[in-house]
């Protein structure tokens, strides 16, 4: 790179050389404030092959699971059938009581309700869920839509750290064009969710 | 956008408009080890980005069968933030004689201030560890600071060895530094890159 191109790298304006693919592009950000849901009803289409949602300090109003659902009608309904798997590694601040297990109560088998991303996050002021979720090729009208998430959470008032892994697919050949996040009850009192597209 | 700029969006070549206010991943710094006792990131970790990513590329120890580890600085000069963590690992031996997927009870931390193991690696010439660690909202003075890491190493008597560590720094002070080291000896070679993920 040289001249005007190198001058503008890392700046907020001007021209730069396009990346050679694989770069993340910021698309949008939603900040929760006692929100029952946070929905992304635009920006999810065939522009990018892969989309990533990042979760920063998702804080619930009640001890609940952070979760998501997808829509094939631009957000009118979030009720696509999903099959998921879910496992966790957990450890108490007091030591011992480690858990490393598949969580049969947190997965879905062709369920249309929300898919759990975390288990019960506590409500103490410093508690939250942070992590990410990948959604692959949501605009496909041929394949099911795979997704994978990994988050770390503070588990209820037990004061435990929990590393949570969820993956699955929306079992539809219709394009997924909207995604909604929530806690399984109560509100998202605070937290940021950002949406990125990855050029493939 | 118009003309040449719009035509090249999402292409692998040509000119595009710089992303407004950062966006996506920004490489902040690269540290290359050379018989280094540790690699410390004592700057660049602040409120500029909500999510930081460390990438480890071929970190090679001077000692045999040593742990690659991380610690965090929470306001003083010491890397000793209180942490509660989980860790599990999976491995497979080259001769197909051994496999495992298990929680690693000896590698987690319950409110400890010592370093968190994120890998184990041998020191044969071709052995090293590579992987990544996400750190969420380190500048928060409200929430605990979650982190997620995944590494893969070439260990001991020909093992493909993958480790998943996660947890939180249980402090409401900002995390402003991160240090990587081996449990004994030096980081003889390797590169660690620090990226920030923009949210606007």
Short mmCIF file of C-alpha atoms in Angstrom, two decimals:
data_model
loop_
_atom_site.label_atom_id
_atom_site.label_comp_id
_atom_site.label_asym_id
_atom_site.label_seq_id
_atom_site.Cartn_x
_atom_site.Cartn_y
_atom_site.Cartn_z
CA UNK A 1 0.00 0.00 0.00
CA UNK A 2 1.12 3.53 -0.65
CA UNK A 3 -0.08 7.10 -0.97
CA UNK A 4 -3.72 7.78 -0.29
CA UNK A 5 -4.40 4.15 0.49
CA UNK A 6 -1.92 3.74 3.33
CA UNK A 7 -2.73 7.22 4.60
CA UNK A 8 -6.27 6.19 5.33
CA UNK A 9 -5.75 2.86 7.02
CA UNK A 10 -7.37 2.95 10.46
CA UNK A 11 -8.98 6.32 9.73
CA UNK A 12 -12.67 7.07 9.66
CA UNK A 13 -12.82 8.33 6.10
CA UNK A 14 -11.06 8.14 2.76
CA UNK A 15 -10.17 5.19 0.56
CA UNK A 16 -8.49 1.97 1.60
CA UNK A 17 -7.68 -1.25 -0.19
CA UNK A 18 -10.44 -3.83 0.06
CA UNK A 19 -9.63 -6.77 2.28
CA UNK A 20 -8.92 -10.10 0.66
CA UNK A 21 -12.01 -11.71 2.14
CA UNK A 22 -12.74 -13.08 5.58
CA UNK A 23 -13.03 -9.64 7.14
CA UNK A 24 -15.75 -8.78 9.61
CA UNK A 25 -17.97 -5.82 8.72
CA UNK A 26 -19.91 -4.11 11.45
CA UNK A 27 -23.60 -3.95 10.53
CA UNK A 28 -25.58 -2.81 13.56
CA UNK A 29 -25.73 -2.58 17.32
CA UNK A 30 -28.65 -2.84 19.73
CA UNK A 31 -28.41 -1.76 23.33
CA UNK A 32 -30.88 -3.29 25.74
CA UNK A 33 -32.55 -1.21 28.42
CA UNK A 34 -35.19 -3.21 30.27
CA UNK A 35 -36.03 -4.73 26.89
CA UNK A 36 -38.18 -7.84 26.63
CA UNK A 37 -36.41 -8.71 23.37
CA UNK A 38 -33.70 -7.42 21.07
CA UNK A 39 -34.51 -8.10 17.43
CA UNK A 40 -32.51 -7.79 14.23
CA UNK A 41 -34.99 -7.47 11.38
CA UNK A 42 -32.66 -6.03 8.78
CA UNK A 43 -29.14 -6.66 7.61
CA UNK A 44 -29.52 -10.45 7.46
CA UNK A 45 -29.63 -11.45 3.81
CA UNK A 46 -27.34 -12.78 1.10
CA UNK A 47 -24.79 -9.99 1.36
CA UNK A 48 -22.55 -12.08 3.60
CA UNK A 49 -22.04 -15.80 3.86
CA UNK A 50 -21.70 -15.79 7.63
CA UNK A 51 -23.12 -13.50 10.29
CA UNK A 52 -21.84 -13.10 13.84
CA UNK A 53 -23.67 -11.68 16.82
CA UNK A 54 -21.55 -10.60 19.78
CA UNK A 55 -22.97 -10.27 23.29
CA UNK A 56 -21.46 -7.80 25.72
CA UNK A 57 -22.62 -7.93 29.32
CA UNK A 58 -26.16 -9.21 28.81
CA UNK A 59 -27.76 -8.63 32.21
CA UNK A 60 -31.15 -10.18 33.09
CA UNK A 61 -33.90 -8.87 35.33
CA UNK A 62 -34.43 -12.41 36.69
CA UNK A 63 -32.38 -15.61 36.95
CA UNK A 64 -33.00 -16.82 33.41
CA UNK A 65 -31.49 -18.33 30.29
CA UNK A 66 -30.25 -16.11 27.50
CA UNK A 67 -31.84 -17.40 24.29
CA UNK A 68 -32.63 -16.69 20.67
CA UNK A 69 -35.03 -17.50 17.87
CA UNK A 70 -35.13 -16.93 14.12
CA UNK A 71 -37.72 -15.75 11.64
CA UNK A 72 -38.42 -16.45 7.98
CA UNK A 73 -40.96 -13.64 7.63
CA UNK A 74 -38.92 -10.56 8.50
CA UNK A 75 -39.69 -10.79 12.19
CA UNK A 76 -43.47 -11.21 12.09
CA UNK A 77 -43.03 -14.60 13.73
CA UNK A 78 -40.09 -16.19 15.52
CA UNK A 79 -41.09 -19.84 15.44
CA UNK A 80 -38.83 -21.82 13.12
CA UNK A 81 -38.24 -25.46 14.09
CA UNK A 82 -34.76 -26.01 15.49
CA UNK A 83 -32.73 -28.95 16.68
CA UNK A 84 -29.84 -28.08 18.97
CA UNK A 85 -27.20 -29.52 21.27
CA UNK A 86 -25.99 -27.91 24.47
CA UNK A 87 -23.17 -28.61 26.92
CA UNK A 88 -21.48 -26.78 29.72
CA UNK A 89 -18.39 -26.62 31.91
CA UNK A 90 -19.08 -25.10 35.32
CA UNK A 91 -17.06 -24.29 38.41
CA UNK A 92 -18.05 -22.63 41.68
CA UNK A 93 -16.14 -19.68 43.08
CA UNK A 94 -15.92 -21.70 46.28
CA UNK A 95 -14.08 -24.44 44.42
CA UNK A 96 -15.00 -28.01 43.59
CA UNK A 97 -18.47 -28.93 42.28
CA UNK A 98 -17.18 -28.89 38.72
CA UNK A 99 -19.71 -29.89 36.09
CA UNK A 100 -18.94 -30.96 32.54
CA UNK A 101 -22.01 -32.37 30.91
CA UNK A 102 -24.52 -32.40 28.12
CA UNK A 103 -27.64 -30.53 29.24
CA UNK A 104 -30.71 -32.44 28.15
CA UNK A 105 -33.02 -29.78 29.51
CA UNK A 106 -31.46 -26.99 27.48
CA UNK A 107 -31.53 -28.45 23.98
CA UNK A 108 -34.31 -28.53 21.38
CA UNK A 109 -35.63 -31.34 19.20
CA UNK A 110 -37.60 -29.69 16.42
CA UNK A 111 -38.85 -27.13 18.90
CA UNK A 112 -40.15 -23.81 17.65
CA UNK A 113 -39.54 -21.94 20.89
CA UNK A 114 -36.37 -20.12 21.81
CA UNK A 115 -33.05 -21.95 21.73
CA UNK A 116 -31.07 -21.49 24.91
CA UNK A 117 -27.65 -19.92 24.61
CA UNK A 118 -26.86 -19.79 28.33
CA UNK A 119 -28.18 -21.42 31.43
CA UNK A 120 -29.48 -19.37 34.35
CA UNK A 121 -27.62 -16.09 34.59
CA UNK A 122 -27.87 -14.33 37.94
CA UNK A 123 -29.12 -10.83 38.56
CA UNK A 124 -26.48 -9.47 40.90
CA UNK A 125 -25.12 -6.20 39.64
CA UNK A 126 -21.89 -7.62 38.25
CA UNK A 127 -23.45 -10.72 36.66
CA UNK A 128 -23.88 -11.08 32.91
CA UNK A 129 -23.51 -13.21 29.81
CA UNK A 130 -20.88 -12.45 27.16
CA UNK A 131 -19.93 -14.34 24.02
CA UNK A 132 -20.91 -14.82 20.41
CA UNK A 133 -23.16 -16.67 17.97
CA UNK A 134 -22.37 -17.57 14.36
CA UNK A 135 -25.18 -17.95 11.81
CA UNK A 136 -24.19 -19.56 8.53
CA UNK A 137 -25.67 -18.74 5.13
CA UNK A 138 -29.09 -17.62 6.38
CA UNK A 139 -30.30 -16.75 2.89
CA UNK A 140 -29.96 -20.29 1.54
CA UNK A 141 -33.13 -21.75 0.11
CA UNK A 142 -31.49 -25.16 -0.21
CA UNK A 143 -29.93 -25.98 3.13
CA UNK A 144 -30.89 -25.91 6.79
CA UNK A 145 -29.33 -22.96 8.65
CA UNK A 146 -26.55 -23.87 11.04
CA UNK A 147 -25.60 -21.79 14.06
CA UNK A 148 -23.02 -22.11 16.85
CA UNK A 149 -22.60 -20.12 20.03
CA UNK A 150 -20.19 -19.96 22.91
CA UNK A 151 -20.74 -17.73 25.93
CA UNK A 152 -19.45 -17.42 29.45
CA UNK A 153 -21.97 -16.70 32.18
CA UNK A 154 -22.25 -16.08 35.89
CA UNK A 155 -24.54 -18.80 37.22
CA UNK A 156 -27.38 -17.55 39.48
CA UNK A 157 -26.54 -16.71 43.07
CA UNK A 158 -24.38 -19.83 43.29
CA UNK A 159 -21.46 -17.70 42.16
CA UNK A 160 -20.19 -20.01 39.47
CA UNK A 161 -18.58 -19.50 36.10
CA UNK A 162 -20.14 -21.43 33.22
CA UNK A 163 -18.69 -21.98 29.75
CA UNK A 164 -21.70 -22.76 27.53
CA UNK A 165 -21.63 -24.28 24.05
CA UNK A 166 -24.75 -24.47 21.92
CA UNK A 167 -25.09 -25.45 18.27
CA UNK A 168 -27.80 -26.59 15.93
CA UNK A 169 -29.78 -25.76 12.86
CA UNK A 170 -33.00 -24.06 11.91
CA UNK A 171 -34.72 -26.85 10.05
CA UNK A 172 -36.04 -24.80 7.18
CA UNK A 173 -35.14 -24.24 3.55
CA UNK A 174 -36.68 -20.79 3.64
CA UNK A 175 -34.30 -17.90 4.10
CA UNK A 176 -33.81 -16.77 7.68
CA UNK A 177 -34.10 -12.97 7.64
CA UNK A 178 -34.48 -11.95 11.27
CA UNK A 179 -33.09 -12.99 14.66
CA UNK A 180 -34.43 -12.21 18.12
CA UNK A 181 -32.70 -12.46 21.51
CA UNK A 182 -34.30 -12.58 24.93
CA UNK A 183 -34.10 -14.08 28.37
CA UNK A 184 -36.54 -16.94 28.90
CA UNK A 185 -38.57 -14.66 31.13
CA UNK A 186 -38.20 -11.12 32.36
CA UNK A 187 -36.21 -8.47 30.57
CA UNK A 188 -32.77 -7.85 29.21
CA UNK A 189 -32.00 -5.08 31.65
CA UNK A 190 -28.75 -4.10 29.94
CA UNK A 191 -26.21 -5.25 27.39
CA UNK A 192 -25.10 -4.71 23.81
CA UNK A 193 -25.60 -7.03 20.87
CA UNK A 194 -23.67 -6.29 17.68
CA UNK A 195 -24.21 -7.85 14.28
CA UNK A 196 -21.31 -8.42 11.89
CA UNK A 197 -21.11 -9.88 8.41
CA UNK A 198 -18.16 -11.96 7.26
CA UNK A 199 -17.18 -11.81 3.63
CA UNK A 200 -16.60 -15.30 2.30
CA UNK B 1 -21.25 4.92 -1.99
CA UNK B 2 -21.10 5.14 -5.76
CA UNK B 3 -18.98 4.30 -8.77
CA UNK B 4 -15.73 2.45 -8.20
CA UNK B 5 -16.22 2.42 -4.45
CA UNK B 6 -19.56 0.64 -4.49
CA UNK B 7 -18.43 -1.75 -7.20
CA UNK B 8 -15.64 -3.07 -5.04
CA UNK B 9 -17.50 -3.58 -1.81
CA UNK B 10 -17.11 -7.22 -0.78
CA UNK B 11 -14.61 -7.80 -3.57
CA UNK B 12 -11.12 -9.08 -2.95
CA UNK B 13 -9.48 -6.22 -4.81
CA UNK B 14 -9.99 -2.56 -5.62
CA UNK B 15 -10.81 0.46 -3.50
CA UNK B 16 -13.55 0.78 -0.93
CA UNK B 17 -14.56 3.46 1.51
CA UNK B 18 -12.92 3.06 4.90
CA UNK B 19 -15.25 1.70 7.54
CA UNK B 20 -16.65 4.49 9.68
CA UNK B 21 -15.20 4.71 13.19
CA UNK B 22 -13.25 1.50 13.00
CA UNK B 23 -15.73 -1.34 12.69
CA UNK B 24 -14.69 -4.96 12.53
CA UNK B 25 -11.31 -6.08 13.80
CA UNK B 26 -8.43 -3.67 14.15
CA UNK B 27 -4.94 -5.01 14.69
CA UNK B 28 -3.59 -3.10 17.67
CA UNK B 29 -0.21 -4.65 18.23
CA UNK B 30 1.94 -7.66 17.47
CA UNK B 31 4.45 -9.11 19.90
CA UNK B 32 7.06 -11.57 18.78
CA UNK B 33 8.77 -13.70 21.38
CA UNK B 34 12.49 -14.38 21.40
CA UNK B 35 13.53 -16.23 24.54
CA UNK B 36 11.05 -14.03 26.39
CA UNK B 37 10.04 -14.72 29.97
CA UNK B 38 6.59 -13.45 29.10
CA UNK B 39 4.65 -11.38 26.59
CA UNK B 40 2.71 -8.60 28.25
CA UNK B 41 0.14 -6.28 26.75
CA UNK B 42 0.33 -3.31 29.09
CA UNK B 43 -1.42 -0.83 26.81
CA UNK B 44 -4.21 -0.72 24.23
CA UNK B 45 -6.66 -2.56 26.51
CA UNK B 46 -9.18 0.07 27.47
CA UNK B 47 -12.65 1.32 26.57
CA UNK B 48 -11.86 1.85 22.90
CA UNK B 49 -13.26 -1.57 21.95
CA UNK B 50 -15.90 -3.72 23.64
CA UNK B 51 -14.22 -6.99 22.70
CA UNK B 52 -10.53 -7.81 22.40
CA UNK B 53 -9.01 -10.85 20.73
CA UNK B 54 -5.55 -12.32 21.26
CA UNK B 55 -4.25 -14.70 18.63
CA UNK B 56 -1.37 -17.04 19.49
CA UNK B 57 0.65 -18.30 16.59
CA UNK B 58 3.22 -21.05 17.13
CA UNK B 59 4.25 -20.17 20.65
CA UNK B 60 7.18 -22.45 21.40
CA UNK B 61 8.52 -23.05 24.92
CA UNK B 62 12.04 -23.58 26.14
CA UNK B 63 10.85 -26.18 28.62
CA UNK B 64 9.27 -29.53 27.96
CA UNK B 65 5.64 -30.26 28.84
CA UNK B 66 4.91 -26.80 30.15
CA UNK B 67 1.62 -24.95 30.42
CA UNK B 68 0.89 -21.91 28.30
CA UNK B 69 -0.94 -19.53 30.61
CA UNK B 70 -2.58 -16.14 30.92
CA UNK B 71 -3.11 -13.60 33.67
CA UNK B 72 -4.80 -10.23 33.90
CA UNK B 73 -3.92 -6.86 35.44
CA UNK B 74 -6.63 -4.97 37.29
CA UNK B 75 -5.17 -1.61 38.09
CA UNK B 76 -1.87 -2.24 39.81
CA UNK B 77 1.36 -3.27 38.14
CA UNK B 78 0.83 -6.94 38.97
CA UNK B 79 -0.92 -9.48 36.78
CA UNK B 80 -2.95 -11.06 39.54
CA UNK B 81 -6.66 -10.40 39.04
CA UNK B 82 -8.94 -12.75 40.98
CA UNK B 83 -10.47 -15.34 38.66
CA UNK B 84 -12.91 -18.24 38.65
CA UNK B 85 -12.50 -20.47 35.63
CA UNK B 86 -13.37 -23.72 33.92
CA UNK B 87 -11.26 -25.83 31.64
CA UNK B 88 -11.80 -28.93 29.58
CA UNK B 89 -9.64 -30.64 27.03
CA UNK B 90 -9.69 -33.17 24.24
CA UNK B 91 -6.77 -35.06 22.78
CA UNK B 92 -5.83 -37.78 20.33
CA UNK B 93 -2.49 -39.53 20.00
CA UNK B 94 -0.84 -39.88 16.62
CA UNK B 95 -0.73 -43.69 16.83
CA UNK B 96 -4.46 -43.74 17.65
CA UNK B 97 -3.77 -45.39 21.03
CA UNK B 98 -5.33 -42.72 23.22
CA UNK B 99 -8.22 -40.28 23.12
CA UNK B 100 -10.00 -38.25 25.76
CA UNK B 101 -12.63 -35.59 26.33
CA UNK B 102 -12.76 -34.49 29.96
CA UNK B 103 -13.02 -31.64 32.40
CA UNK B 104 -9.57 -30.81 33.80
CA UNK B 105 -10.15 -30.34 37.52
CA UNK B 106 -6.54 -29.54 38.23
CA UNK B 107 -6.43 -26.72 35.74
CA UNK B 108 -9.34 -24.54 36.85
CA UNK B 109 -9.25 -21.68 39.36
CA UNK B 110 -11.65 -20.80 42.17
CA UNK B 111 -11.09 -17.20 43.15
CA UNK B 112 -7.36 -17.56 42.65
CA UNK B 113 -4.93 -14.90 41.50
CA UNK B 114 -2.42 -17.13 39.72
CA UNK B 115 -2.17 -17.69 36.00
CA UNK B 116 -4.79 -19.67 34.11
CA UNK B 117 -3.51 -22.55 32.01
CA UNK B 118 -4.81 -22.41 28.47
CA UNK B 119 -2.64 -25.11 26.90
CA UNK B 120 0.13 -27.64 27.43
CA UNK B 121 2.87 -28.02 24.87
CA UNK B 122 6.12 -29.81 24.20
CA UNK B 123 9.41 -28.26 23.16
CA UNK B 124 10.50 -30.45 20.28
CA UNK B 125 11.53 -28.23 17.41
CA UNK B 126 8.22 -28.64 15.62
CA UNK B 127 6.00 -28.35 18.69
CA UNK B 128 4.04 -25.24 19.57
CA UNK B 129 0.64 -23.92 20.60
CA UNK B 130 -1.74 -21.77 18.57
CA UNK B 131 -5.17 -20.44 19.36
CA UNK B 132 -7.12 -17.45 20.58
CA UNK B 133 -8.57 -15.73 23.61
CA UNK B 134 -11.54 -13.34 23.66
CA UNK B 135 -11.79 -10.74 26.44
CA UNK B 136 -15.13 -8.98 26.84
CA UNK B 137 -15.53 -5.36 27.90
CA UNK B 138 -12.39 -5.16 30.02
CA UNK B 139 -12.94 -1.52 30.91
CA UNK B 140 -16.25 -2.13 32.64
CA UNK B 141 -16.38 -1.00 36.25
CA UNK B 142 -19.77 -2.69 36.75
CA UNK B 143 -19.43 -6.26 35.52
CA UNK B 144 -17.08 -9.18 35.96
CA UNK B 145 -14.85 -9.63 32.90
CA UNK B 146 -15.54 -12.77 30.89
CA UNK B 147 -12.94 -14.46 28.73
CA UNK B 148 -13.05 -17.45 26.38
CA UNK B 149 -10.05 -19.25 24.96
CA UNK B 150 -9.41 -22.19 22.69
CA UNK B 151 -6.01 -23.51 21.82
CA UNK B 152 -4.48 -26.39 19.99
CA UNK B 153 -1.03 -27.74 20.68
CA UNK B 154 1.37 -30.45 19.73
CA UNK B 155 2.24 -32.03 23.02
CA UNK B 156 4.56 -34.62 24.46
CA UNK B 157 4.68 -37.99 22.83
CA UNK B 158 2.76 -36.98 19.71
CA UNK B 159 -0.58 -35.76 20.96
CA UNK B 160 -2.96 -33.44 19.14
CA UNK B 161 -4.18 -31.54 22.18
CA UNK B 162 -7.00 -28.98 22.34
CA UNK B 163 -8.00 -27.01 25.43
CA UNK B 164 -11.00 -24.82 26.22
CA UNK B 165 -10.56 -22.40 29.12
CA UNK B 166 -13.11 -19.81 30.15
CA UNK B 167 -14.11 -17.79 33.15
CA UNK B 168 -14.24 -14.34 34.56
CA UNK B 169 -12.02 -11.92 36.37
CA UNK B 170 -14.15 -11.40 39.46
CA UNK B 171 -13.39 -7.74 39.81
CA UNK B 172 -15.25 -4.58 38.97
CA UNK B 173 -12.02 -2.70 38.41
CA UNK B 174 -11.05 -2.36 34.77
CA UNK B 175 -8.72 -4.95 33.30
CA UNK B 176 -5.94 -2.95 31.65
CA UNK B 177 -3.26 -5.51 30.93
CA UNK B 178 -2.87 -9.14 29.89
CA UNK B 179 0.21 -11.32 30.22
CA UNK B 180 1.08 -14.64 28.59
CA UNK B 181 3.85 -16.97 29.72
CA UNK B 182 4.83 -20.59 30.11
CA UNK B 183 4.67 -22.20 33.53
CA UNK B 184 8.44 -22.45 33.50
CA UNK B 185 11.17 -21.32 31.15
CA UNK B 186 10.79 -18.90 28.30
CA UNK B 187 8.67 -18.30 25.24
CA UNK B 188 11.46 -19.12 22.85
CA UNK B 189 9.49 -18.15 19.77
CA UNK B 190 6.01 -17.26 18.62
CA UNK B 191 3.74 -14.36 17.88
CA UNK B 192 0.78 -12.95 19.78
CA UNK B 193 -1.48 -10.43 18.08
CA UNK B 194 -3.99 -8.17 19.82
CA UNK B 195 -7.12 -7.03 17.96
CA UNK B 196 -10.01 -4.80 18.96
CA UNK B 197 -13.54 -5.32 17.63
CA UNK B 198 -15.35 -2.10 16.85
CA UNK B 199 -19.05 -1.67 17.57
CA UNK B 200 -19.94 1.30 15.44
#
